[in-house]
Amino acid sequence: MSKNDSLALDTAEFLLQIKAIKLDVNNPFTWSSGIKSPIYCDNRKILSYPKVRTFVRQEFAKMISDEFGSIDLIAGVATGAIAHGVLVAQDLGLPFAYVRSAKKEHGLTNQIEGVVESGQSVVVVEDLVSTGQSSLAAVHALRDAGCNVKGMVAIFTYGLDSAKSNFKKEKCTLRTLTNYDQLIKQALERDYIKESDLQSLISWRENPENWGK
């Protein structure tokens, strides 16, 4: 087993243990987009579990150092990745800023909160990637501010084709601690799901908009 596969399975196990990720093919969840899904991810729960929180922080810091080398700034995507971004920035001894989904409509109308300077090299921290659109909005804002975005790290990705296409189009490298394929593998191995659930879970990822119809 490769180092990356081992990390992905370990992360998946933590997320399943603390119920940050729930799987249910019989009683699907409804996303804000209206999509029916057999999986629901709430990585905010990680913050309530010190062991898992420390694991994520340490693995993020290691991944950023190994994959992106020297950088000037960590930027978190609001709101889910702010806390994780702060922890990673503290671990690496780097400044931190966070990026809203859009500019505020009052005050200074900032989209980026914190001190960001043109020319800085940045890695963006995200908690979850679905289609990638909201994640990449943060990348756009940082690039518009003159930053060199080296890439993004996230705790989990669904691995949707739309996300892969969006990140490729924007020429933004994405690295994650775990992903849908490894999550399903671990869930089956540890009896979080049944063998009979597997095909439905695979079908959802292949065509989430029409799954279950």
Coordinates of C-alpha atoms in Angstrom, one line a residue:
M1 CA 0.0 0.0 0.0
S2 CA 1.4 3.4 -0.9
K3 CA 1.9 6.2 1.6
N4 CA -0.9 8.2 0.0
D5 CA -3.4 5.3 0.1
S6 CA -2.5 4.7 3.7
L7 CA -3.1 8.3 4.6
A8 CA -6.4 8.3 2.7
L9 CA -7.7 5.2 4.5
D10 CA -6.6 6.5 7.9
T11 CA -8.3 9.8 7.3
A12 CA -11.5 8.1 6.0
E13 CA -11.6 5.9 9.1
F14 CA -11.4 9.0 11.4
L15 CA -14.2 10.7 9.5
L16 CA -16.4 7.6 9.7
Q17 CA -15.7 7.1 13.4
I18 CA -16.7 10.6 14.4
K19 CA -19.6 10.6 11.9
A20 CA -18.2 13.6 10.1
I21 CA -19.2 11.5 7.0
K22 CA -22.5 9.6 7.0
L23 CA -23.5 7.1 4.3
D24 CA -27.1 6.0 3.7
V25 CA -28.3 4.7 0.4
N26 CA -31.8 4.1 1.6
N27 CA -32.4 7.5 3.2
P28 CA -30.5 10.0 1.0
F29 CA -29.5 13.5 2.1
T30 CA -30.6 16.6 0.2
W31 CA -27.8 19.1 -0.6
S32 CA -28.5 22.8 -0.8
S33 CA -28.2 22.4 -4.6
G34 CA -31.2 20.0 -4.5
I35 CA -29.0 17.0 -5.3
K36 CA -30.1 13.8 -3.6
S37 CA -27.0 12.1 -2.1
P38 CA -26.2 8.9 -0.2
I39 CA -23.3 10.7 1.5
Y40 CA -23.2 13.7 3.8
C41 CA -20.0 15.4 4.9
D42 CA -19.7 17.7 7.9
N43 CA -16.0 18.2 8.6
R44 CA -16.8 20.9 11.3
K45 CA -17.1 17.9 13.6
I46 CA -13.4 17.3 13.4
L47 CA -12.8 20.4 15.6
S48 CA -14.6 18.7 18.5
Y49 CA -12.2 15.7 18.5
P50 CA -8.7 16.7 19.6
K51 CA -7.0 13.5 18.3
V52 CA -8.6 13.9 14.8
R53 CA -8.1 17.6 14.7
T54 CA -4.4 17.1 15.5
F55 CA -4.1 14.4 12.8
V56 CA -5.6 16.7 10.2
R57 CA -3.4 19.6 11.2
Q58 CA -0.2 17.6 11.1
E59 CA -1.0 15.8 7.8
F60 CA -2.0 19.1 6.2
A61 CA 1.3 20.7 7.3
K62 CA 3.3 17.7 6.0
M63 CA 1.4 17.7 2.7
I64 CA 1.9 21.4 2.1
S65 CA 5.6 21.2 2.9
D66 CA 6.1 18.1 0.7
E67 CA 4.0 19.2 -2.2
F68 CA 4.4 22.9 -2.4
G69 CA 7.7 23.8 -0.7
S70 CA 8.3 27.2 0.6
I71 CA 5.3 29.5 0.8
D72 CA 4.4 32.9 2.3
L73 CA 0.8 32.5 3.4
I74 CA -1.9 30.1 4.2
A75 CA -5.4 31.1 3.1
G76 CA -8.6 29.3 4.4
V77 CA -11.9 29.2 2.6
A78 CA -14.7 30.6 4.7
T79 CA -16.2 29.3 6.7
G80 CA -15.5 25.6 7.0
A81 CA -11.8 25.8 6.5
I82 CA -11.0 28.8 8.6
A83 CA -10.2 26.9 11.8
H84 CA -8.2 24.2 10.0
G85 CA -6.3 26.9 8.1
V86 CA -5.4 28.8 11.3
L87 CA -4.1 25.6 12.9
V88 CA -2.0 24.8 9.8
A89 CA -0.6 28.3 9.6
Q90 CA 0.3 28.2 13.3
D91 CA 2.1 24.8 12.8
L92 CA 4.1 26.2 9.8
G93 CA 4.7 29.6 11.4
L94 CA 3.0 31.4 8.6
P95 CA 0.6 34.3 8.3
F96 CA -3.1 33.5 7.7
A97 CA -5.9 35.0 5.9
Y98 CA -9.3 33.8 4.9
V99 CA -11.5 34.2 1.8
R100 CA -15.2 34.8 1.7
S101 CA -17.4 33.4 -1.1
A102 CA -18.1 37.0 -2.1
K103 CA -17.3 40.6 -1.1
K104 CA -19.1 41.9 1.9
E105 CA -21.9 44.4 1.2
H106 CA -20.9 46.7 4.0
G107 CA -17.9 48.2 5.7
L108 CA -14.7 47.8 3.7
T109 CA -16.5 45.3 1.3
N110 CA -13.5 42.8 1.7
Q111 CA -13.6 39.4 0.2
I112 CA -10.2 38.6 1.7
E113 CA -9.8 39.1 5.4
G114 CA -6.3 39.5 6.8
V115 CA -3.1 40.9 5.4
V116 CA -2.4 39.7 1.8
E117 CA 0.3 41.3 -0.4
S118 CA 0.8 41.1 -4.1
G119 CA 3.5 38.6 -5.0
Q120 CA 3.0 36.3 -2.1
S121 CA 2.9 32.5 -2.7
V122 CA -0.1 30.9 -1.2
V123 CA -1.6 27.5 -0.4
V124 CA -5.4 27.5 0.0
V125 CA -6.9 25.2 2.7
E126 CA -10.4 23.8 2.1
D127 CA -12.4 21.3 4.1
L128 CA -14.5 19.8 1.4
V129 CA -14.5 19.8 -2.4
S130 CA -17.7 19.0 -4.3
T131 CA -17.9 20.7 -7.8
G132 CA -15.0 22.9 -6.9
Q133 CA -16.7 26.1 -7.8
S134 CA -16.8 27.7 -4.4
S135 CA -13.3 26.5 -3.6
L136 CA -12.0 28.0 -6.9
A137 CA -13.7 31.3 -6.1
A138 CA -11.2 31.7 -3.3
V139 CA -8.4 31.0 -5.7
H140 CA -9.7 33.7 -8.1
A141 CA -9.9 36.3 -5.4
L142 CA -6.3 35.6 -4.3
R143 CA -5.0 35.7 -7.8
D144 CA -6.9 39.0 -8.4
A145 CA -5.0 40.3 -5.3
G146 CA -1.7 39.5 -7.1
C147 CA -1.0 36.2 -5.2
N148 CA 0.7 33.2 -6.7
V149 CA -1.6 30.4 -5.7
K150 CA 0.6 27.2 -5.6
G151 CA -2.4 24.9 -5.0
M152 CA -5.1 23.8 -2.6
V153 CA -5.3 21.1 0.1
A154 CA -8.6 19.7 1.3
I155 CA -9.7 17.1 3.8
F156 CA -12.1 15.3 1.4
T157 CA -13.2 15.4 -2.2
Y158 CA -16.2 13.5 -3.7
G159 CA -14.0 13.1 -6.8
L160 CA -16.8 14.4 -9.1
D161 CA -15.8 14.8 -12.8
S162 CA -17.0 18.4 -12.7
A163 CA -14.5 19.2 -10.0
K164 CA -11.6 17.5 -11.8
S165 CA -12.6 19.5 -14.9
N166 CA -12.9 22.8 -13.0
F167 CA -9.5 22.5 -11.3
K168 CA -7.8 21.5 -14.5
K169 CA -9.3 24.5 -16.3
E170 CA -8.1 26.8 -13.6
K171 CA -4.7 25.2 -13.6
C172 CA -4.9 24.7 -9.8
T173 CA -3.3 21.7 -8.2
L174 CA -5.6 19.9 -5.6
R175 CA -4.3 17.5 -3.0
T176 CA -6.6 15.9 -0.5
L177 CA -6.2 13.8 2.7
T178 CA -8.8 11.4 1.5
N179 CA -11.4 10.9 -1.3
Y180 CA -14.6 9.2 -2.1
D181 CA -13.0 6.0 -3.5
Q182 CA -10.9 5.4 -0.4
L183 CA -13.8 6.3 1.9
I184 CA -16.1 3.7 0.3
K185 CA -13.3 1.1 0.4
Q186 CA -12.7 1.8 4.1
A187 CA -16.4 1.9 4.9
L188 CA -16.9 -1.5 3.3
E189 CA -13.9 -3.0 5.0
R190 CA -15.0 -1.8 8.4
D191 CA -18.7 -2.7 7.9
Y192 CA -20.0 0.9 7.9
I193 CA -21.8 -0.1 4.7
K194 CA -22.9 -3.4 3.2
E195 CA -21.7 -5.0 0.0
S196 CA -25.2 -4.5 -1.4
D197 CA -24.8 -0.7 -1.0
L198 CA -21.7 -0.5 -3.0
Q199 CA -23.1 -0.3 -6.5
S200 CA -25.5 2.5 -5.5
L201 CA -22.7 4.5 -4.0
I202 CA -20.6 4.1 -7.2
S203 CA -23.6 5.0 -9.4
W204 CA -24.1 8.2 -7.4
R205 CA -20.6 9.5 -8.0
E206 CA -20.9 8.7 -11.7
N207 CA -24.1 10.7 -12.1
P208 CA -25.1 12.6 -9.0
E209 CA -27.8 14.8 -10.6
N210 CA -29.8 11.8 -11.8
W211 CA -29.0 9.3 -9.0
G212 CA -32.1 7.6 -7.5
K213 CA -34.5 8.9 -10.1

